[in-house]
């Protein structure tokens, strides 16, 4: 069996090498030809197992696209984007926002880059890497706290793409609230008939594009967008990763001997963790839910995102036991963990049911953090099995195990390297 694993690891390295560009890794050649924020973070987590220097450069290249205000954008267009939609012209972001020449999108993604940088540092022990990235990571976490939080505790996003789980049924309510009008554009992501049925609908995309154009119209003024945008959501996954980002930042500062900064970011992690525990728990569903700040109502949807606060050490004893009960619905599949288990499930459509390697990786670590080791082992076993049977697909059908979406997908290859390492780091330090 180890021979099969070794062969698959060799193929994983090959996928990452073929998707490597000048200092970064594209998610896939099929649909995603640039650098994506949290994709690069997950790539670095696994790439450090095969090529530590490339993993460090992956993180540093992403941070090279950081805006002057601290935001790390969702997409960095390091190469020609002709024919891609929405490209840099659609976003309308001047390159001088980054202090360099790269153009970017106008939104961010969950702050996975911070724990990923901590992970790379753990694996390499490279203090020069740690010291080089710490200022940018601090500025990113500070940007979340000052630009994307109403209370200094929970943070919000203003576009479904910024959640990483853009097609989740959780966003149906906020998106239904506004009429995008006549939005003209040409979709590049549905030209392949095999992908078309798996991607978000035109109804969804009309609203995605309208939100982009609203941001461009006000030159991405965060204050105005907070007041005027119809989509302002405290996303539970983003907040869970924000806690882990603050923890990781604290840990790295402590390693660097800066106790003042270590204490500050540890306190921030505690504040956001407590807010998730006290304000975003849905007892009927038995998990945590996102919150629509425009309508001031919970988005009570049974998504895998609602389990991920375990990664941040959020649950109290009662919530922990309720989560144990809730897990049964997510584990009642031949292959786990589905991204959604509610009435709008579609096992072949993006975030409406398929299994994703990145959320499985986050969940497995969260399960171990709260002591659910048996469930964690199941998640790891199924994640490895899916790749070994179907290849490095973008996502997988939880009932049949069939690989779906793009093939030779980078984070699936990278996380396989971490899943099957001889000494996987499965439990956060806390």
Tab-separated table of C-alpha atoms in Angstrom:
chain	number	residue	atom	x	y	z
A	1	UNK	CA	0.000	0.000	0.000
A	2	UNK	CA	2.875	2.351	0.745
A	3	UNK	CA	4.118	1.743	-2.790
A	4	UNK	CA	0.802	3.067	-4.162
A	5	UNK	CA	1.093	6.057	-1.847
A	6	UNK	CA	4.657	6.756	-2.955
A	7	UNK	CA	3.582	6.627	-6.600
A	8	UNK	CA	0.683	9.002	-5.953
A	9	UNK	CA	2.979	11.361	-4.056
A	10	UNK	CA	5.287	11.427	-7.077
A	11	UNK	CA	2.333	12.313	-9.280
A	12	UNK	CA	1.267	15.015	-6.807
A	13	UNK	CA	4.684	16.635	-7.065
A	14	UNK	CA	4.399	16.471	-10.851
A	15	UNK	CA	1.041	18.263	-10.768
A	16	UNK	CA	2.472	21.044	-8.615
A	17	UNK	CA	5.517	21.392	-10.855
A	18	UNK	CA	3.388	21.610	-14.005
A	19	UNK	CA	1.165	24.245	-12.383
A	20	UNK	CA	4.133	26.251	-11.098
A	21	UNK	CA	4.704	29.677	-12.571
A	22	UNK	CA	7.284	32.306	-11.632
A	23	UNK	CA	7.077	32.116	-7.848
A	24	UNK	CA	3.520	30.826	-7.485
A	25	UNK	CA	1.260	27.905	-8.357
A	26	UNK	CA	-1.944	28.281	-10.357
A	27	UNK	CA	-4.911	26.299	-9.005
A	28	UNK	CA	-5.466	24.614	-12.379
A	29	UNK	CA	-4.744	25.246	-16.035
A	30	UNK	CA	-8.405	24.620	-16.872
A	31	UNK	CA	-10.132	27.507	-15.117
A	32	UNK	CA	-7.744	29.350	-12.814
A	33	UNK	CA	-4.618	30.632	-14.614
A	34	UNK	CA	-3.400	33.152	-11.999
A	35	UNK	CA	-2.522	33.203	-8.305
A	36	UNK	CA	-5.422	32.749	-5.917
A	37	UNK	CA	-5.069	33.753	-2.272
A	38	UNK	CA	-6.160	30.770	-0.203
A	39	UNK	CA	-5.278	28.316	-2.954
A	40	UNK	CA	-1.630	29.371	-2.631
A	41	UNK	CA	-1.874	29.024	1.137
A	42	UNK	CA	-3.058	25.415	0.892
A	43	UNK	CA	-0.481	24.719	-1.804
A	44	UNK	CA	2.284	25.948	0.501
A	45	UNK	CA	1.060	23.623	3.288
A	46	UNK	CA	1.718	20.564	1.131
A	47	UNK	CA	4.499	21.888	-1.074
A	48	UNK	CA	6.766	22.352	1.934
A	49	UNK	CA	6.885	18.545	2.132
A	50	UNK	CA	8.468	18.299	-1.325
A	51	UNK	CA	10.133	21.643	-2.015
A	52	UNK	CA	10.522	23.898	1.052
A	53	UNK	CA	12.099	26.715	-0.948
A	54	UNK	CA	9.156	26.766	-3.367
A	55	UNK	CA	6.680	26.748	-0.460
A	56	UNK	CA	8.352	29.765	1.096
A	57	UNK	CA	8.383	31.560	-2.225
A	58	UNK	CA	4.683	30.744	-2.733
A	59	UNK	CA	3.831	32.636	0.445
A	60	UNK	CA	6.149	35.536	-0.286
A	61	UNK	CA	4.870	35.960	-3.852
A	62	UNK	CA	1.296	36.131	-2.589
A	63	UNK	CA	2.284	38.740	-0.034
A	64	UNK	CA	4.020	40.727	-2.785
A	65	UNK	CA	0.516	41.451	-4.116
A	66	UNK	CA	-0.633	42.876	-0.766
A	67	UNK	CA	-2.354	46.240	-0.950
A	68	UNK	CA	-0.848	49.227	0.814
A	69	UNK	CA	-3.735	49.106	3.321
A	70	UNK	CA	-2.856	45.520	4.297
A	71	UNK	CA	-5.409	43.536	2.292
A	72	UNK	CA	-4.128	40.423	0.532
A	73	UNK	CA	-6.270	40.142	-2.606
A	74	UNK	CA	-8.176	37.134	-3.837
A	75	UNK	CA	-6.400	37.115	-7.226
A	76	UNK	CA	-3.026	38.438	-8.344
A	77	UNK	CA	-2.819	38.782	-12.132
A	78	UNK	CA	0.899	38.162	-12.567
A	79	UNK	CA	0.485	37.303	-16.246
A	80	UNK	CA	-1.570	38.447	-19.209
A	81	UNK	CA	-5.284	38.116	-18.455
A	82	UNK	CA	-6.697	38.595	-21.936
A	83	UNK	CA	-9.845	36.496	-22.354
A	84	UNK	CA	-10.287	35.820	-18.629
A	85	UNK	CA	-13.415	37.088	-16.853
A	86	UNK	CA	-13.449	38.924	-14.556
A	87	UNK	CA	-9.958	40.155	-15.404
A	88	UNK	CA	-8.115	43.199	-14.105
A	89	UNK	CA	-10.009	45.625	-16.355
A	90	UNK	CA	-13.297	44.463	-14.855
A	91	UNK	CA	-11.989	44.936	-11.327
A	92	UNK	CA	-10.486	48.331	-12.167
A	93	UNK	CA	-7.717	48.146	-9.559
A	94	UNK	CA	-4.686	50.313	-10.284
A	95	UNK	CA	-1.391	48.486	-9.845
A	96	UNK	CA	-0.088	51.186	-7.495
A	97	UNK	CA	-2.452	49.939	-4.758
A	98	UNK	CA	0.059	47.154	-4.212
A	99	UNK	CA	3.095	49.389	-4.339
A	100	UNK	CA	4.285	47.430	-7.358
A	101	UNK	CA	3.181	46.520	-10.854
A	102	UNK	CA	0.760	43.646	-10.306
A	103	UNK	CA	-2.965	44.171	-10.776
A	104	UNK	CA	-5.410	42.355	-8.541
A	105	UNK	CA	-9.036	41.692	-7.748
A	106	UNK	CA	-10.769	44.014	-5.278
A	107	UNK	CA	-11.680	41.457	-2.632
A	108	UNK	CA	-9.822	39.059	-0.359
A	109	UNK	CA	-10.377	35.452	0.767
A	110	UNK	CA	-10.278	33.721	4.178
A	111	UNK	CA	-6.899	34.483	5.845
A	112	UNK	CA	-5.464	30.991	5.425
A	113	UNK	CA	-2.114	32.484	4.385
A	114	UNK	CA	-1.262	33.253	8.024
A	115	UNK	CA	-1.586	29.700	9.421
A	116	UNK	CA	-0.006	28.446	6.191
A	117	UNK	CA	3.028	30.658	6.773
A	118	UNK	CA	3.188	29.362	10.341
A	119	UNK	CA	3.011	25.803	8.984
A	120	UNK	CA	5.860	26.431	6.541
A	121	UNK	CA	7.926	27.977	9.312
A	122	UNK	CA	7.244	24.965	11.549
A	123	UNK	CA	8.440	22.597	8.855
A	124	UNK	CA	11.562	24.552	7.882
A	125	UNK	CA	12.618	26.362	11.065
A	126	UNK	CA	13.716	29.206	8.785
A	127	UNK	CA	13.822	32.280	11.019
A	128	UNK	CA	14.711	34.562	8.112
A	129	UNK	CA	11.480	33.499	6.368
A	130	UNK	CA	9.524	34.098	9.564
A	131	UNK	CA	10.981	37.563	10.044
A	132	UNK	CA	10.470	38.487	6.384
A	133	UNK	CA	6.746	37.637	6.313
A	134	UNK	CA	5.716	38.699	9.816
A	135	UNK	CA	5.149	42.410	9.021
A	136	UNK	CA	2.897	41.613	6.054
A	137	UNK	CA	0.957	38.981	8.011
A	138	UNK	CA	0.471	41.415	10.892
A	139	UNK	CA	-0.753	44.115	8.501
A	140	UNK	CA	-3.224	41.654	6.971
A	141	UNK	CA	-4.681	40.682	10.338
A	142	UNK	CA	-4.802	44.357	11.322
A	143	UNK	CA	-6.651	45.145	8.087
A	144	UNK	CA	-9.319	42.589	8.998
A	145	UNK	CA	-9.658	44.132	12.451
A	146	UNK	CA	-9.840	47.770	11.356
A	147	UNK	CA	-11.446	47.608	7.902
A	148	UNK	CA	-13.649	44.533	8.160
A	149	UNK	CA	-15.055	44.491	11.678
A	150	UNK	CA	-17.851	46.506	13.246
A	151	UNK	CA	-16.917	45.603	16.803
A	152	UNK	CA	-13.268	44.508	16.720
A	153	UNK	CA	-14.340	40.899	17.250
A	154	UNK	CA	-16.137	39.315	14.288
A	155	UNK	CA	-15.091	40.183	10.733
A	156	UNK	CA	-17.220	40.481	7.598
A	157	UNK	CA	-16.931	39.949	3.857
A	158	UNK	CA	-18.761	41.689	1.016
A	159	UNK	CA	-18.766	39.175	-1.819
A	160	UNK	CA	-19.529	35.426	-2.033
A	161	UNK	CA	-16.186	34.926	-3.827
A	162	UNK	CA	-14.448	36.293	-0.732
A	163	UNK	CA	-15.786	33.406	1.361
A	164	UNK	CA	-14.059	30.783	-0.807
A	165	UNK	CA	-17.380	28.898	-0.775
A	166	UNK	CA	-19.074	31.155	-3.294
A	167	UNK	CA	-21.850	28.806	-4.449
A	168	UNK	CA	-22.966	27.860	-0.930
A	169	UNK	CA	-26.733	27.901	-0.325
A	170	UNK	CA	-25.927	30.102	2.689
A	171	UNK	CA	-25.721	33.119	0.390
A	172	UNK	CA	-29.102	32.644	-1.278
A	173	UNK	CA	-30.939	35.028	1.068
A	174	UNK	CA	-28.538	37.971	0.756
A	175	UNK	CA	-28.320	37.515	-3.021
A	176	UNK	CA	-32.095	37.365	-3.414
A	177	UNK	CA	-32.431	40.703	-1.675
A	178	UNK	CA	-31.194	42.788	-4.589
A	179	UNK	CA	-31.872	43.114	-8.301
A	180	UNK	CA	-28.599	43.346	-10.233
A	181	UNK	CA	-30.327	44.907	-13.212
A	182	UNK	CA	-29.163	44.303	-16.760
A	183	UNK	CA	-25.602	43.066	-16.255
A	184	UNK	CA	-23.814	42.312	-19.509
A	185	UNK	CA	-20.737	40.091	-19.567
A	186	UNK	CA	-19.409	36.905	-21.113
A	187	UNK	CA	-18.701	33.992	-18.813
A	188	UNK	CA	-15.465	32.148	-19.432
A	189	UNK	CA	-16.057	29.468	-16.791
A	190	UNK	CA	-18.966	27.658	-18.509
A	191	UNK	CA	-17.593	27.192	-22.026
A	192	UNK	CA	-16.809	23.558	-21.293
A	193	UNK	CA	-20.077	21.629	-21.283
A	194	UNK	CA	-18.734	19.198	-18.689
A	195	UNK	CA	-18.227	22.074	-16.232
A	196	UNK	CA	-21.321	24.119	-17.042
A	197	UNK	CA	-23.775	22.218	-14.843
A	198	UNK	CA	-21.343	22.195	-11.927
A	199	UNK	CA	-20.727	25.949	-11.857
A	200	UNK	CA	-22.886	28.717	-10.318
A	201	UNK	CA	-25.918	29.667	-12.383
A	202	UNK	CA	-26.279	32.859	-14.426
A	203	UNK	CA	-28.670	34.096	-11.722
A	204	UNK	CA	-25.827	33.867	-9.200
A	205	UNK	CA	-23.230	35.252	-11.574
A	206	UNK	CA	-25.337	38.322	-12.396
A	207	UNK	CA	-25.166	39.226	-8.733
A	208	UNK	CA	-21.472	38.405	-8.405
A	209	UNK	CA	-20.672	40.751	-11.283
A	210	UNK	CA	-23.006	43.461	-9.981
A	211	UNK	CA	-21.164	43.415	-6.651
A	212	UNK	CA	-17.829	43.763	-8.440
A	213	UNK	CA	-19.108	46.724	-10.418
A	214	UNK	CA	-20.503	48.360	-7.308
A	215	UNK	CA	-17.064	48.136	-5.700
A	216	UNK	CA	-15.367	49.534	-8.785
A	217	UNK	CA	-17.858	52.423	-8.956
A	218	UNK	CA	-16.805	53.662	-5.499
A	219	UNK	CA	-13.117	52.858	-6.016
A	220	UNK	CA	-13.322	50.103	-3.405
A	221	UNK	CA	-14.091	52.488	-0.540
A	222	UNK	CA	-14.665	50.089	2.366
A	223	UNK	CA	-16.715	52.541	4.417
A	224	UNK	CA	-19.133	53.214	1.581
A	225	UNK	CA	-19.377	49.548	0.681
A	226	UNK	CA	-20.176	48.644	4.279
A	227	UNK	CA	-23.044	51.129	4.176
A	228	UNK	CA	-24.304	50.505	0.633
A	229	UNK	CA	-23.544	46.913	-0.321
A	230	UNK	CA	-26.470	44.462	-0.269
A	231	UNK	CA	-24.031	41.674	0.656
A	232	UNK	CA	-22.254	42.146	3.995
A	233	UNK	CA	-21.860	38.865	5.849
A	234	UNK	CA	-20.000	37.677	8.935
A	235	UNK	CA	-18.908	34.408	7.342
A	236	UNK	CA	-18.329	31.661	9.880
A	237	UNK	CA	-15.477	30.021	7.944
A	238	UNK	CA	-13.652	33.334	7.516
A	239	UNK	CA	-14.010	34.071	11.218
A	240	UNK	CA	-12.773	30.626	12.216
A	241	UNK	CA	-9.697	31.104	10.045
A	242	UNK	CA	-9.279	34.629	11.391
A	243	UNK	CA	-9.012	33.165	14.893
A	244	UNK	CA	-6.453	30.663	13.657
A	245	UNK	CA	-4.624	33.456	11.810
A	246	UNK	CA	-4.401	35.520	14.993
A	247	UNK	CA	-3.226	32.471	16.946
A	248	UNK	CA	-0.596	31.749	14.311
A	249	UNK	CA	0.554	35.358	14.280
A	250	UNK	CA	0.838	35.295	18.055
A	251	UNK	CA	2.850	32.068	17.911
A	252	UNK	CA	5.245	33.468	15.310
A	253	UNK	CA	5.771	36.689	17.247
A	254	UNK	CA	6.427	34.667	20.403
A	255	UNK	CA	9.006	32.615	18.496
A	256	UNK	CA	10.596	35.875	17.357
A	257	UNK	CA	10.779	37.143	20.956
A	258	UNK	CA	8.166	39.919	20.592
A	259	UNK	CA	5.961	39.198	23.589
A	260	UNK	CA	3.951	42.405	23.260
A	261	UNK	CA	2.754	41.506	19.769
A	262	UNK	CA	2.274	37.881	20.801
A	263	UNK	CA	-0.027	38.918	23.632
A	264	UNK	CA	-1.944	41.378	21.466
A	265	UNK	CA	-2.815	38.829	18.799
A	266	UNK	CA	-3.519	36.113	21.343
A	267	UNK	CA	-6.056	38.469	22.912
A	268	UNK	CA	-7.607	39.136	19.510
A	269	UNK	CA	-7.948	35.403	18.897
A	270	UNK	CA	-9.667	35.055	22.265
A	271	UNK	CA	-12.101	37.884	21.466
A	272	UNK	CA	-13.156	36.483	18.102
A	273	UNK	CA	-13.305	32.941	19.469
A	274	UNK	CA	-15.610	34.062	22.265
A	275	UNK	CA	-17.831	36.012	19.859
A	276	UNK	CA	-18.243	32.960	17.633
A	277	UNK	CA	-19.103	30.821	20.625
A	278	UNK	CA	-21.629	33.248	22.101
A	279	UNK	CA	-23.168	34.880	19.026
A	280	UNK	CA	-22.925	32.521	16.063
A	281	UNK	CA	-24.069	29.209	17.521
A	282	UNK	CA	-27.304	27.758	16.101
A	283	UNK	CA	-28.610	25.251	18.598
A	284	UNK	CA	-31.297	23.880	16.304
A	285	UNK	CA	-28.734	22.963	13.645
A	286	UNK	CA	-26.080	22.075	16.190
A	287	UNK	CA	-23.358	24.097	14.474
A	288	UNK	CA	-22.188	27.662	13.893
A	289	UNK	CA	-23.745	29.845	11.200
A	290	UNK	CA	-22.887	32.973	9.264
A	291	UNK	CA	-24.779	36.209	9.855
A	292	UNK	CA	-26.286	38.648	7.363
A	293	UNK	CA	-25.411	42.119	8.664
A	294	UNK	CA	-27.705	43.911	6.210
A	295	UNK	CA	-30.874	42.156	7.374
A	296	UNK	CA	-29.407	41.346	10.808
A	297	UNK	CA	-30.373	37.697	10.699
A	298	UNK	CA	-28.573	34.358	10.904
A	299	UNK	CA	-27.975	32.363	7.745
A	300	UNK	CA	-29.000	29.027	9.196
A	301	UNK	CA	-27.618	26.576	6.665
A	302	UNK	CA	-26.091	23.123	7.390
A	303	UNK	CA	-22.740	23.749	5.724
A	304	UNK	CA	-19.353	22.234	6.534
A	305	UNK	CA	-18.298	25.812	7.329
A	306	UNK	CA	-20.395	25.547	10.482
A	307	UNK	CA	-18.126	22.772	11.782
A	308	UNK	CA	-14.862	24.608	11.178
A	309	UNK	CA	-14.843	26.738	14.351
A	310	UNK	CA	-13.573	23.531	15.970
A	311	UNK	CA	-10.278	24.372	14.267
A	312	UNK	CA	-10.226	27.611	16.266
A	313	UNK	CA	-11.010	25.961	19.602
A	314	UNK	CA	-14.408	27.681	19.780
A	315	UNK	CA	-16.803	25.066	21.250
A	316	UNK	CA	-17.624	24.975	24.933
A	317	UNK	CA	-18.478	21.595	26.468
A	318	UNK	CA	-22.147	21.767	25.514
A	319	UNK	CA	-21.455	22.853	21.944
A	320	UNK	CA	-18.825	20.173	21.601
A	321	UNK	CA	-21.333	17.437	22.404
A	322	UNK	CA	-23.955	18.915	20.092
A	323	UNK	CA	-21.362	19.033	17.316
A	324	UNK	CA	-20.686	15.347	17.919
A	325	UNK	CA	-24.373	14.692	17.178
A	326	UNK	CA	-24.383	16.971	14.127
A	327	UNK	CA	-21.366	15.210	12.661
A	328	UNK	CA	-23.451	12.082	12.104
A	329	UNK	CA	-25.290	13.776	9.213
A	330	UNK	CA	-22.007	14.749	7.554
A	331	UNK	CA	-20.417	11.342	8.105
A	332	UNK	CA	-23.362	9.322	6.764
A	333	UNK	CA	-21.864	9.113	3.278
A	334	UNK	CA	-19.647	6.679	1.460
A	335	UNK	CA	-17.071	9.471	1.116
A	336	UNK	CA	-16.878	12.401	3.507
A	337	UNK	CA	-17.219	15.271	4.190
A	338	UNK	CA	-19.900	16.857	1.977
A	339	UNK	CA	-19.775	20.635	1.879
A	340	UNK	CA	-23.530	20.910	2.471
A	341	UNK	CA	-26.270	18.527	3.674
A	342	UNK	CA	-29.491	20.566	3.404
A	343	UNK	CA	-32.542	20.520	1.085
A	344	UNK	CA	-30.740	22.295	-1.786
A	345	UNK	CA	-28.056	19.649	-2.038
A	346	UNK	CA	-26.484	18.938	-5.417
A	347	UNK	CA	-23.543	16.552	-5.169
A	348	UNK	CA	-22.042	17.687	-8.464
A	349	UNK	CA	-22.383	21.441	-8.032
A	350	UNK	CA	-19.503	23.266	-6.410
A	351	UNK	CA	-20.230	24.073	-2.760
A	352	UNK	CA	-23.711	22.546	-2.667
A	353	UNK	CA	-22.638	19.066	-1.608
A	354	UNK	CA	-19.332	17.897	-3.083
A	355	UNK	CA	-16.342	16.929	-0.928
A	356	UNK	CA	-13.394	19.322	-1.061
A	357	UNK	CA	-9.884	18.494	0.087
A	358	UNK	CA	-9.241	21.905	1.653
A	359	UNK	CA	-12.288	21.940	3.941
A	360	UNK	CA	-11.564	18.307	4.810
A	361	UNK	CA	-8.013	19.281	5.794
A	362	UNK	CA	-9.282	22.110	8.001
A	363	UNK	CA	-11.984	19.926	9.511
A	364	UNK	CA	-9.642	17.017	10.245
A	365	UNK	CA	-7.383	19.312	12.243
A	366	UNK	CA	-10.392	20.824	14.002
A	367	UNK	CA	-11.767	17.421	14.931
A	368	UNK	CA	-8.462	16.463	16.500
A	369	UNK	CA	-8.315	19.753	18.376
A	370	UNK	CA	-11.597	18.991	20.159
A	371	UNK	CA	-10.745	15.319	20.684
A	372	UNK	CA	-12.876	13.690	17.967
A	373	UNK	CA	-10.016	11.501	16.818
A	374	UNK	CA	-12.113	8.700	15.306
A	375	UNK	CA	-14.009	11.130	13.071
A	376	UNK	CA	-10.741	12.832	12.153
A	377	UNK	CA	-9.237	9.530	11.079
A	378	UNK	CA	-12.269	8.867	8.876
A	379	UNK	CA	-11.882	12.269	7.188
A	380	UNK	CA	-8.197	11.676	6.543
A	381	UNK	CA	-8.774	8.132	5.239
A	382	UNK	CA	-11.530	9.192	2.842
A	383	UNK	CA	-9.559	12.200	1.615
A	384	UNK	CA	-6.591	10.030	0.716
A	385	UNK	CA	-8.799	7.321	-0.812
A	386	UNK	CA	-10.643	9.791	-3.049
A	387	UNK	CA	-7.423	11.057	-4.563
A	388	UNK	CA	-5.912	7.611	-4.974
A	389	UNK	CA	-9.025	6.400	-6.801
A	390	UNK	CA	-10.008	9.514	-8.778
A	391	UNK	CA	-6.882	11.607	-9.088
A	392	UNK	CA	-6.247	15.204	-8.127
A	393	UNK	CA	-9.722	16.485	-8.855
A	394	UNK	CA	-11.119	19.803	-7.689
A	395	UNK	CA	-13.929	18.155	-5.701
A	396	UNK	CA	-15.719	14.804	-5.379
A	397	UNK	CA	-19.221	13.380	-5.242
A	398	UNK	CA	-19.760	12.084	-1.660
A	399	UNK	CA	-22.160	9.335	-2.760
A	400	UNK	CA	-20.244	7.869	-5.692
A	401	UNK	CA	-16.742	9.188	-5.007
A	402	UNK	CA	-16.544	10.466	-8.596
A	403	UNK	CA	-14.041	13.239	-9.186
A	404	UNK	CA	-15.592	16.442	-10.471
A	405	UNK	CA	-14.518	19.892	-11.624
A	406	UNK	CA	-10.982	20.571	-12.802
A	407	UNK	CA	-8.378	17.826	-12.954
A	408	UNK	CA	-4.764	18.172	-11.771
A	409	UNK	CA	-5.971	20.602	-9.133
A	410	UNK	CA	-3.128	22.064	-7.109
A	411	UNK	CA	-4.439	22.080	-3.571
A	412	UNK	CA	-5.673	18.502	-3.928
A	413	UNK	CA	-2.150	17.477	-4.941
A	414	UNK	CA	-0.518	19.570	-2.220
A	415	UNK	CA	-2.777	18.429	0.591
A	416	UNK	CA	-2.281	14.798	-0.432
A	417	UNK	CA	1.411	15.345	0.290
A	418	UNK	CA	0.504	16.525	3.773
A	419	UNK	CA	-2.176	13.866	4.367
A	420	UNK	CA	0.318	11.078	3.587
A	421	UNK	CA	3.474	12.491	5.163
A	422	UNK	CA	5.260	10.273	7.664
A	423	UNK	CA	4.877	12.933	10.351
A	424	UNK	CA	1.713	14.932	9.560
A	425	UNK	CA	0.984	17.901	11.786
A	426	UNK	CA	-2.644	17.207	12.557
A	427	UNK	CA	-3.381	19.262	15.644
A	428	UNK	CA	-3.009	23.035	16.091
A	429	UNK	CA	-0.796	24.034	18.986
A	430	UNK	CA	-3.609	25.264	21.185
